[in-house]
Coordinates of C-alpha atoms in Angstrom, one line a residue:
X204 CA 162.4 128.0 117.7
X205 CA 160.1 127.0 114.8
X206 CA 160.3 124.1 112.5
X207 CA 158.0 124.8 109.5
X208 CA 155.1 126.6 111.1
X209 CA 154.8 124.3 114.2
X210 CA 156.4 125.3 117.5
X211 CA 157.3 123.2 120.5
X212 CA 154.4 124.9 122.4
X213 CA 152.0 123.8 119.7
X214 CA 153.1 120.2 120.2
X215 CA 153.1 120.4 124.0
X216 CA 149.5 121.7 124.0
X217 CA 148.5 118.1 123.0
X218 CA 150.8 116.2 125.3
X219 CA 148.3 115.3 128.1
X220 CA 145.5 114.1 125.9
X221 CA 148.0 112.1 123.8
X222 CA 149.4 110.5 126.9
X223 CA 145.9 109.5 127.9
X224 CA 145.3 108.0 124.5
X225 CA 148.6 106.1 124.6
X226 CA 148.0 104.9 128.2
X227 CA 144.7 103.4 127.2
X228 CA 146.3 101.7 124.3
X229 CA 149.4 100.4 126.2
X230 CA 148.3 100.1 129.8
X231 CA 151.6 101.6 131.2
X232 CA 152.3 105.2 132.1
X233 CA 156.0 104.8 131.2
X234 CA 155.2 103.1 127.9
X235 CA 152.7 105.9 127.2
X236 CA 155.1 108.7 128.0
X237 CA 157.8 107.0 125.8
X238 CA 155.2 106.7 123.0
X239 CA 154.3 110.4 123.3
X240 CA 157.9 111.4 123.3
X241 CA 158.5 109.4 120.1
X242 CA 155.4 111.0 118.6
X243 CA 156.7 114.4 119.4
X244 CA 160.1 113.6 117.9
X245 CA 158.5 112.2 114.7
X246 CA 156.3 115.2 114.4
X247 CA 159.1 117.7 115.0
X248 CA 161.3 116.0 112.3
X249 CA 158.4 115.9 109.8
X250 CA 157.0 119.4 110.7
X251 CA 158.1 120.8 107.3
X252 CA 155.8 118.3 105.6
X253 CA 152.7 119.0 107.7
X254 CA 149.9 120.4 105.6
X255 CA 147.1 121.9 107.6
X256 CA 144.8 121.8 104.6
X257 CA 144.8 118.0 104.8
X258 CA 144.5 117.6 108.6
X259 CA 144.5 119.5 111.8
X260 CA 147.6 119.3 114.0
X261 CA 145.7 117.3 116.5
X262 CA 144.6 114.7 114.0
X263 CA 148.1 114.5 112.6
X264 CA 149.6 113.9 116.0
X265 CA 147.0 111.2 116.8
X266 CA 147.8 109.5 113.6
X267 CA 151.5 109.4 114.5
X268 CA 150.8 108.3 118.1
X269 CA 148.5 105.5 116.8
X270 CA 151.3 104.2 114.6
X271 CA 153.8 104.4 117.4
X272 CA 151.5 102.4 119.7
X273 CA 150.8 99.8 117.1
X274 CA 154.5 99.4 116.6
X275 CA 155.0 98.9 120.4
X276 CA 152.1 96.4 120.6
X277 CA 153.5 94.2 117.9
X278 CA 156.2 93.1 120.4
X279 CA 154.3 93.5 123.6
X280 CA 152.3 90.9 125.6
X281 CA 148.9 91.6 127.1
X282 CA 148.8 93.6 130.3
X283 CA 146.1 92.5 132.8
X284 CA 144.7 92.6 136.3
X285 CA 145.4 89.8 138.8
X286 CA 141.8 88.6 138.4
X287 CA 142.5 88.0 134.7
X288 CA 145.5 85.8 135.4
X289 CA 144.3 83.4 138.1
X290 CA 141.3 82.3 140.1
X291 CA 140.7 83.9 143.5
X292 CA 143.0 82.6 146.2
X293 CA 141.9 81.1 149.5
X294 CA 142.8 83.0 152.7
X295 CA 146.2 81.7 154.0
X296 CA 147.4 80.6 150.6
X297 CA 150.9 81.6 149.4
X298 CA 151.4 84.5 146.9
X299 CA 153.3 82.3 144.5
X300 CA 156.1 83.6 142.3
X301 CA 156.1 87.3 141.3
X302 CA 155.4 88.1 137.6
X303 CA 157.2 90.7 135.6
X304 CA 155.9 94.3 135.7
X305 CA 154.9 94.0 132.0
X306 CA 152.2 91.4 133.0
X307 CA 150.0 94.0 134.7
X308 CA 148.3 97.3 133.8
X309 CA 150.1 99.9 135.8
X310 CA 148.6 103.0 137.5
X311 CA 148.8 106.5 136.2
X312 CA 148.3 110.0 137.8
X313 CA 145.1 111.7 136.7
X314 CA 147.0 114.9 135.9
X315 CA 149.2 113.1 133.4
X316 CA 146.3 111.8 131.2
X317 CA 143.2 113.9 131.8
X318 CA 143.2 117.3 130.1
X319 CA 141.2 120.2 131.6
X320 CA 137.4 119.8 131.0
X321 CA 134.1 120.8 132.5
X322 CA 133.2 118.7 135.6
X323 CA 130.6 116.5 133.9
X324 CA 132.9 115.6 131.0
X325 CA 135.8 115.1 133.4
X326 CA 133.7 112.6 135.5
X327 CA 133.0 110.6 132.4
X328 CA 136.7 110.7 131.2
X329 CA 137.8 109.4 134.7
X330 CA 135.8 106.2 134.0
X331 CA 137.9 105.6 130.9
X332 CA 141.2 105.4 132.8
X333 CA 140.0 103.0 135.5
X334 CA 142.3 100.1 135.9
X335 CA 139.5 97.6 135.1
X336 CA 138.5 99.5 131.9
X337 CA 142.1 99.9 130.7
X338 CA 142.7 96.1 131.4
X339 CA 139.6 95.3 129.4
X340 CA 140.9 97.3 126.5
X341 CA 144.0 95.1 126.4
X342 CA 141.9 92.1 125.4
X343 CA 141.1 93.8 122.0
X344 CA 143.3 93.5 119.0
X345 CA 145.4 96.7 118.7
X346 CA 143.5 98.3 115.8
X347 CA 140.1 97.5 117.3
X348 CA 141.4 99.0 120.5
X349 CA 142.4 102.2 118.7
X350 CA 139.0 102.4 117.0
X351 CA 137.0 101.9 120.2
X352 CA 139.1 104.5 122.1
X353 CA 138.8 107.1 119.3
X354 CA 135.1 106.5 118.6
X355 CA 133.6 105.8 122.0
X356 CA 136.0 107.5 124.4
X357 CA 137.2 110.5 122.5
X358 CA 134.1 110.8 120.3
X359 CA 135.8 111.0 116.9
X360 CA 133.6 110.5 113.9
X361 CA 133.9 107.3 111.8
X362 CA 135.2 109.4 108.9
X363 CA 137.9 111.0 111.1
X364 CA 139.0 107.6 112.4
X365 CA 139.0 106.2 108.8
X366 CA 141.3 109.0 107.7
X367 CA 143.6 108.6 110.7
X368 CA 143.9 104.8 110.2
X369 CA 144.1 105.1 106.3
X370 CA 141.0 103.0 106.2
X371 CA 137.3 103.3 105.2
X372 CA 134.2 104.2 107.1
X373 CA 132.7 100.7 106.7
X374 CA 135.9 99.1 107.9
X375 CA 135.9 101.4 110.9
X376 CA 132.3 100.7 111.7
X377 CA 132.9 97.0 111.5
X378 CA 135.9 97.1 113.8
X379 CA 133.9 99.2 116.3
X380 CA 131.0 96.7 116.2
X381 CA 133.4 93.8 117.0
X382 CA 135.2 95.8 119.7
X383 CA 131.9 96.7 121.4
X384 CA 130.8 93.1 121.3
X385 CA 134.0 92.0 123.1
X386 CA 133.8 95.0 125.4
X387 CA 130.1 95.8 126.1
X388 CA 130.6 98.1 129.1
X389 CA 131.9 101.4 127.5
X390 CA 132.2 104.3 130.0
X391 CA 131.3 106.9 127.3
X392 CA 127.9 105.2 127.1
X393 CA 127.0 105.1 130.8
X394 CA 126.8 107.3 133.9
X395 CA 129.9 107.7 135.9
X396 CA 130.4 105.2 138.7
X397 CA 130.2 106.0 142.4
X398 CA 133.0 107.9 144.2
X399 CA 134.6 107.2 147.6
X400 CA 134.1 110.3 149.8
X401 CA 136.9 111.8 151.8
X402 CA 135.4 110.9 155.2
X403 CA 135.5 107.2 154.3
X404 CA 139.1 107.6 153.0
X405 CA 140.2 109.2 156.3
X406 CA 138.6 106.3 158.2
X407 CA 140.3 103.9 155.9
X408 CA 143.7 105.5 156.6
X409 CA 143.2 105.4 160.4
X410 CA 142.0 101.7 160.3
X411 CA 144.7 100.6 157.9
X412 CA 147.7 102.2 159.8
X413 CA 146.4 101.1 163.2
X414 CA 145.5 97.6 161.9
X415 CA 142.0 97.9 163.1
X416 CA 140.6 95.0 161.0
X417 CA 137.0 95.4 162.1
X418 CA 136.9 99.0 161.2
X419 CA 138.6 98.5 157.9
X420 CA 136.3 95.6 156.9
X421 CA 133.3 97.7 157.7
X422 CA 134.3 100.0 154.9
X423 CA 134.4 97.2 152.3
X424 CA 131.6 96.0 150.1
X425 CA 130.7 92.4 150.7
X426 CA 132.0 91.5 147.2
X427 CA 135.2 93.6 147.5
X428 CA 138.4 92.3 145.9
X429 CA 142.0 92.8 147.0
X430 CA 145.1 92.2 144.8
X431 CA 148.9 92.8 145.1
X432 CA 150.8 92.9 141.8
X433 CA 153.4 91.6 141.0
X434 CA 151.6 88.5 142.2
X435 CA 148.6 87.0 140.4
X436 CA 147.2 86.2 143.9
X437 CA 144.0 88.0 144.7
X438 CA 141.1 87.7 147.1
X439 CA 137.3 87.9 146.5
X440 CA 134.9 88.8 149.2
X441 CA 134.9 90.8 152.5
X442 CA 135.2 87.7 154.6
X443 CA 138.3 86.4 152.7
X444 CA 140.0 89.8 153.0
X445 CA 139.2 90.0 156.8
X446 CA 140.6 86.5 157.4
X447 CA 143.8 87.3 155.6
X448 CA 144.2 90.7 157.4
X449 CA 143.7 89.1 160.8
X450 CA 146.6 86.7 160.1
X451 CA 149.2 89.6 159.9
X452 CA 149.6 93.1 161.2
X453 CA 152.4 94.0 158.9
X454 CA 150.8 97.3 157.8
X455 CA 150.6 98.6 161.4
X456 CA 152.4 101.9 161.6
X457 CA 152.8 102.4 157.8
X458 CA 152.3 105.9 156.4
X459 CA 149.8 106.7 153.7
X460 CA 150.0 109.8 151.5
X461 CA 146.9 110.4 149.4
X462 CA 147.2 111.1 145.6
X463 CA 144.9 110.6 142.5
X464 CA 145.3 107.7 140.2
X465 CA 143.2 106.2 137.4
X466 CA 140.2 108.4 138.2
X467 CA 140.1 107.7 141.9
X468 CA 141.9 107.9 145.2
X469 CA 145.2 106.3 145.8
X470 CA 147.9 106.2 148.4
X471 CA 151.7 106.1 148.5
X472 CA 152.4 103.5 151.2
X473 CA 155.6 103.8 153.2
X474 CA 157.1 101.2 155.5
X475 CA 160.0 102.0 157.8
X476 CA 160.1 105.4 156.0
X477 CA 160.6 103.9 152.6
X478 CA 158.3 103.5 149.6
X479 CA 156.5 100.2 149.9
X480 CA 153.5 100.2 147.6
X481 CA 151.1 102.3 145.6
X482 CA 147.6 101.5 146.7
X483 CA 144.5 102.2 144.6
X484 CA 140.9 102.1 145.9
X485 CA 137.7 102.0 143.9
X486 CA 134.1 102.0 144.8
X487 CA 131.3 104.1 146.1
X488 CA 129.9 104.4 148.7
X489 CA 131.9 101.4 150.0
X490 CA 135.3 100.2 148.8
X491 CA 134.8 97.5 146.0
X492 CA 138.5 96.9 145.2
X493 CA 142.0 97.6 146.5
X494 CA 145.1 97.1 144.3
X495 CA 148.5 97.4 146.0
X496 CA 151.4 97.7 143.6
X497 CA 154.1 96.3 145.8
X498 CA 157.8 97.2 145.4
X499 CA 157.1 99.9 142.7
X500 CA 159.3 102.7 144.0
X501 CA 159.6 103.8 140.4
X502 CA 156.0 104.9 140.5
X503 CA 156.5 107.4 143.4
X504 CA 158.3 110.1 141.4
X505 CA 155.6 109.9 138.8
X506 CA 153.0 110.8 141.4
X507 CA 155.3 113.5 143.0
X508 CA 155.5 111.5 146.1
X509 CA 158.5 112.0 148.5
X510 CA 161.3 109.6 148.6
X511 CA 160.6 108.9 152.3
X512 CA 157.9 109.5 154.9
X513 CA 157.9 109.6 158.7
X514 CA 154.8 108.6 160.7
X515 CA 152.7 111.4 162.1
X516 CA 149.5 111.7 164.0
X517 CA 147.4 112.9 161.2
X518 CA 146.7 111.4 157.7
X519 CA 148.6 113.2 154.9
X520 CA 147.4 114.1 151.5
X521 CA 149.0 115.4 148.3
X522 CA 146.8 116.8 145.6

């Protein structure tokens, strides 16, 4: 079926990159997918008015998606990481009251937001979906956020961005300068960070599920952090993490199934056969942070994780 001269396949060809753009703008995979779906609906309804002499289909879709995201952000609060919401906790302190899901940047599968690219470009793009970078983007006013993503992450020209935002090149350059000042560490401008190798991840799974605290702590950087949304509680430093882990062996016997999230390794964590948390690790060569999204069974279908898992002798992976 064709509306005007645009087909559904034409629109779907841009779905992954648009989802990545909307995810960076909104900080939630579900909000991003809703925004892309709304973008596709608006594009389909307006397809008869699309003029390829004035803009490419890709530019037109990004313009629609930007407007959708700006509409969403007018009513949305800032999403963040636990470290943005509270000071580091002391070992043994209580978690406090849980916060709503909308308080936190949520994880996303790599495959949903990273279009196919050569390995070097893909390595750089992974940096732009890291939880820490997406959380930092949320500090920026929405239009500055859009400008920085379009210019420094997606490498659009100032003229292209000005056309997309119905603005001027000087206004775009000014917005980009302010955004860069507020967010100085832009992945597009630096080398990709380190990666955690599979041997370390296998050792982590064995130590985690056997509650071998000494082995697990040996895999952590001395300045490692640990957090557990929906709580603003978080720990800073290998010693604080070790002390907290020695106080409980609740994770003993849990099952971990490996996936990819936000440019790095992640695990679906099952307790008593049921989804318990989605656990994200970052670092290289040692682990520098772990973020466990507790009680987020809604994330498991997004990552194609099974509804249940039974303990087995070998670590399991899903790619």
